Amino acid sequence: MRDVAGMRRMRAGIFGLVAGIVLAAAAHAQVPDAAVPLPESDPCDVPGYLLFGEGTLDRIAKSIKEHKRLNILVVGSGSSVLPGPEGVARSYPGRLEDRLRQRFPQVAVKVGAVAKSRLTAGDMVESLERVLLEHKPDLVIWQTGTVDAMRGIDPESFRVALDEGVDLIEDSGADVILMNMQYSPRTETMISLGQYADIMRVVARDRGVPLFDRREIMRHWNDNGNFDLNLGTRDLAVAFKVHECLGRALASLIIEAAHLDEFKRGATQ
Amino acid sequence: MAPAIPTDRDLRLDLFRGLALWLIYLDHIPSNIVAWVTIRNYGFSDATEIFIFISGFTAAFVYGRAMRDYGFVVSSARILKRAWQIYVAHIFLFVIYMGQIAYVARGFQNPLYAEEMNILEFLQQPDITLVQALLLKFKPVNMDVLPLYIVLMGLFPPVLWLLLRNGTLALALSALLYALTWEFGWNLPAYPGGGWFFNPLAWQLLFVFGAWCALGGADRLRWLLRSRVTLTIAAAYLVLAFFITLTWHIPGLAPLVPKWLAEHIYPIDKTNLDVLRFAHFLALATLTVYFIPRDWPPLRSAWLRPAILCGQHSLEIFCLGVFLAFAAHFAKVEVSPGIPMQVAVSILGIAVMIAVAWLLTWYKGATTRKAAMGAG
């Protein structure tokens, strides 16, 4: 029949393909993993294009220059705090505070966190006014998106909540950074983050506020071999290291987006 | 007057549906470098549009003839039987998915992801989760397409009836429903919240449009599809979409999209089949039909045979693809997440899809030959 030759060729093709994959896998197994970073490279490295964007922070420079004060508040959900006695100091808000204090010794830097598990963006907006009055931050880092994605919150409601939140924060006179979800290779097929991450990007761009793209940054660390985020462990060591790096990256973003580099040079002269 | 339904199968449909199934598979593997070849990275629409359009086209092609020959009741029963098959397939996949999740829940712990692990809570209340899944309200990641297909098929009998009587009216009503859905934000409810990721009230437009094309619409559009003006507009639109998509991948280019344009086009809404996506699909289809005629010789070649075979067993291969994407993700998590593994699972997955499609074709051929011999 007409198709027999085609079938035979196709089958040969499939066998060839499978054999090729097996060979490639075997060859790969002997090569040392190319993704392991060189010992001198910094695991916290983030390429500039992942970290810096168009959004700017226009208000905190004034607070630093005039009042020698920088009061930052992290508003977020469970992924902004680590458990345990050292959890608060070694999660990213604490690391950010340390980093900024080292960088600006003459400024009173304070980084607080209002982070509770299971809060959607809408939940956070509800208590935002009260929180802003209580803490009077110069800058709010708003970490959100994870819980909304897990609960399958209506994307439009999520967008509206983000918009309202940014309004409230800006009306209070503070700057804002949006921070999206963590990259989690294990749960990638369980939680559909993409749509929510896209919405955060759109809102950040529309409002001209910086987006800390935690998801892509952590994906970069994982794919580049800086951290093994697949690792199953009860130990907090990796979590501490990741948060240390997140804190440092955030500090770089704040300095860049608020043009604080210049300030530092001026202050140390 | 009833439209003429062509009698022989258009291999282009099978080819592109097969390719769409491969692309969907590649896109469903998270963090897969091979997914860079898929069309969603080069324009607004993706393989889902192709799949739904061709599904509408073939449904009208197959059941349109049945409705003509055997009447409304018998053909409706056949359509509903098909919808039921898809439903069963979906539930089958859901069970596999639950198995995978349960395994991950037992085997994985990391304080970094305490919050993400809350997603596993639904395992603790199977009474609610299972019922919501049976109602098609609870749909895990990557399992959104089949529920859409089920709803579209389940409601297809009256649509087909009207298409056969007054195609233009049917298409106009479909477009009206699409417009009203956008206007009033209609969607079917989902669990635990929100609406369907693929809103059937919006996506039906593509399905009905496909069916309309199959029942003579494509012939009526022929002059339009052949006109230089149409082809130029389509090509220009694809180029524009390509450049806009490029700015998503190369961050330095993003400022090149003027702010007024960005405000107009973003977000490009996949849930409600954004007009930009629909137009992108139409542009793609226009150029494809122009450059690949029905009697294109390579359609009969051995090279395209694998994709055509997959397209001819779309339901089975689609389900297999969803399952294989789970398995591929699993292999990446458990063995190695690196690029060689991503390439290997991508190629191997497609090879398995081809092999199974070939097996199904062989089985179908063997049983019909047997039946013919028994009858003779």
XYZ file of C-alpha atoms in Angstrom, chain A residues 118-252:
135
model
C -3.016 33.692 52.949
C -3.658 37.347 52.181
C -4.776 38.260 48.682
C -4.078 41.678 47.187
C -7.683 42.604 47.974
C -7.283 41.555 51.620
C -4.181 43.684 51.946
C -5.881 46.713 50.432
C -8.632 46.476 53.047
C -6.229 47.054 55.906
C -3.802 49.202 53.962
C -5.119 52.578 55.079
C -4.785 51.662 58.735
C -1.335 50.156 58.194
C -0.115 53.270 56.387
C -1.359 55.529 59.172
C 0.288 53.383 61.778
C 3.710 53.005 60.147
C 3.965 56.198 58.055
C 6.421 54.636 55.600
C 8.428 56.544 52.997
C 8.424 53.485 50.788
C 6.118 50.498 50.644
C 7.312 47.233 49.123
C 4.107 45.470 48.224
C 4.621 41.739 47.799
C 1.562 40.000 46.424
C 0.130 37.724 43.747
C 0.818 34.253 45.136
C -2.369 33.840 47.131
C -4.473 35.413 44.383
C -3.096 32.881 41.899
C -3.664 29.960 44.276
C -7.235 30.980 44.952
C -7.902 31.783 41.308
C -9.086 35.295 42.141
C -10.756 36.960 39.166
C -7.886 38.629 37.234
C -9.832 41.843 36.798
C -10.451 42.078 40.560
C -6.771 41.486 41.137
C -5.915 44.345 38.793
C -8.397 46.658 40.463
C -7.017 45.767 43.902
C -3.469 46.535 42.737
C -4.566 49.862 41.329
C -6.400 50.796 44.516
C -3.444 49.791 46.640
C -1.025 51.874 44.589
C -3.465 54.808 44.870
C -3.649 54.502 48.651
C 0.109 54.270 49.050
C 0.819 57.186 46.729
C -1.885 59.297 48.378
C -0.201 58.715 51.725
C 2.912 60.330 50.242
C 4.985 57.162 50.027
C 6.762 55.534 47.102
C 5.870 52.003 46.128
C 7.598 48.950 44.675
C 5.532 45.993 43.537
C 7.040 42.583 44.181
C 5.679 39.487 42.439
C 5.707 35.804 43.365
C 8.528 33.454 44.159
C 9.752 31.068 41.525
C 8.992 27.580 42.759
C 9.889 24.787 40.342
C 8.017 22.158 42.332
C 4.678 23.895 42.278
C 4.944 25.268 38.754
C 2.412 22.776 37.432
C 0.105 23.410 40.370
C -0.150 27.179 40.578
C -0.744 29.137 37.423
C 1.173 32.335 38.119
C 1.693 33.661 34.598
C -1.498 35.637 34.197
C -1.141 37.286 37.613
C 2.512 38.108 37.009
C 1.530 39.723 33.690
C -1.098 41.854 35.406
C 1.439 43.049 37.966
C 3.789 43.992 35.160
C 1.051 45.923 33.369
C 0.002 47.797 36.516
C 3.614 48.626 37.371
C 4.194 49.974 33.879
C 0.956 51.936 33.745
C 1.658 53.552 37.097
C 5.358 54.066 36.490
C 6.326 52.215 39.674
C 9.227 49.735 39.876
C 8.455 46.044 39.750
C 10.763 43.761 41.675
C 10.499 40.695 39.453
C 11.217 38.166 42.165
C 9.918 35.334 40.004
C 12.294 35.867 37.089
C 15.200 36.669 39.392
C 14.761 33.440 41.334
C 14.271 31.536 38.102
C 17.575 32.963 36.942
C 19.284 31.813 40.152
C 17.811 28.354 39.813
C 18.556 27.902 36.111
C 22.012 29.370 36.484
C 22.821 26.969 39.318
C 23.225 29.628 42.039
C 20.609 27.837 44.123
C 18.862 24.515 43.849
C 15.274 25.561 44.426
C 14.096 22.011 43.813
C 15.764 20.858 46.961
C 13.443 19.257 49.472
C 14.642 20.130 52.962
C 13.471 21.078 56.424
C 16.606 23.099 56.870
C 16.373 26.872 56.608
C 19.883 27.351 55.236
C 18.900 27.736 51.581
C 15.916 29.908 52.452
C 18.200 32.239 54.441
C 20.626 32.511 51.548
C 17.875 33.211 49.031
C 16.418 35.908 51.267
C 19.858 37.433 51.786
C 20.187 37.735 48.027
C 16.644 39.077 47.649
C 17.400 41.738 50.264
C 20.558 42.768 48.456
C 18.859 42.869 45.068
C 16.058 44.989 46.519
C 18.612 47.409 47.965
C 20.200 47.757 44.514
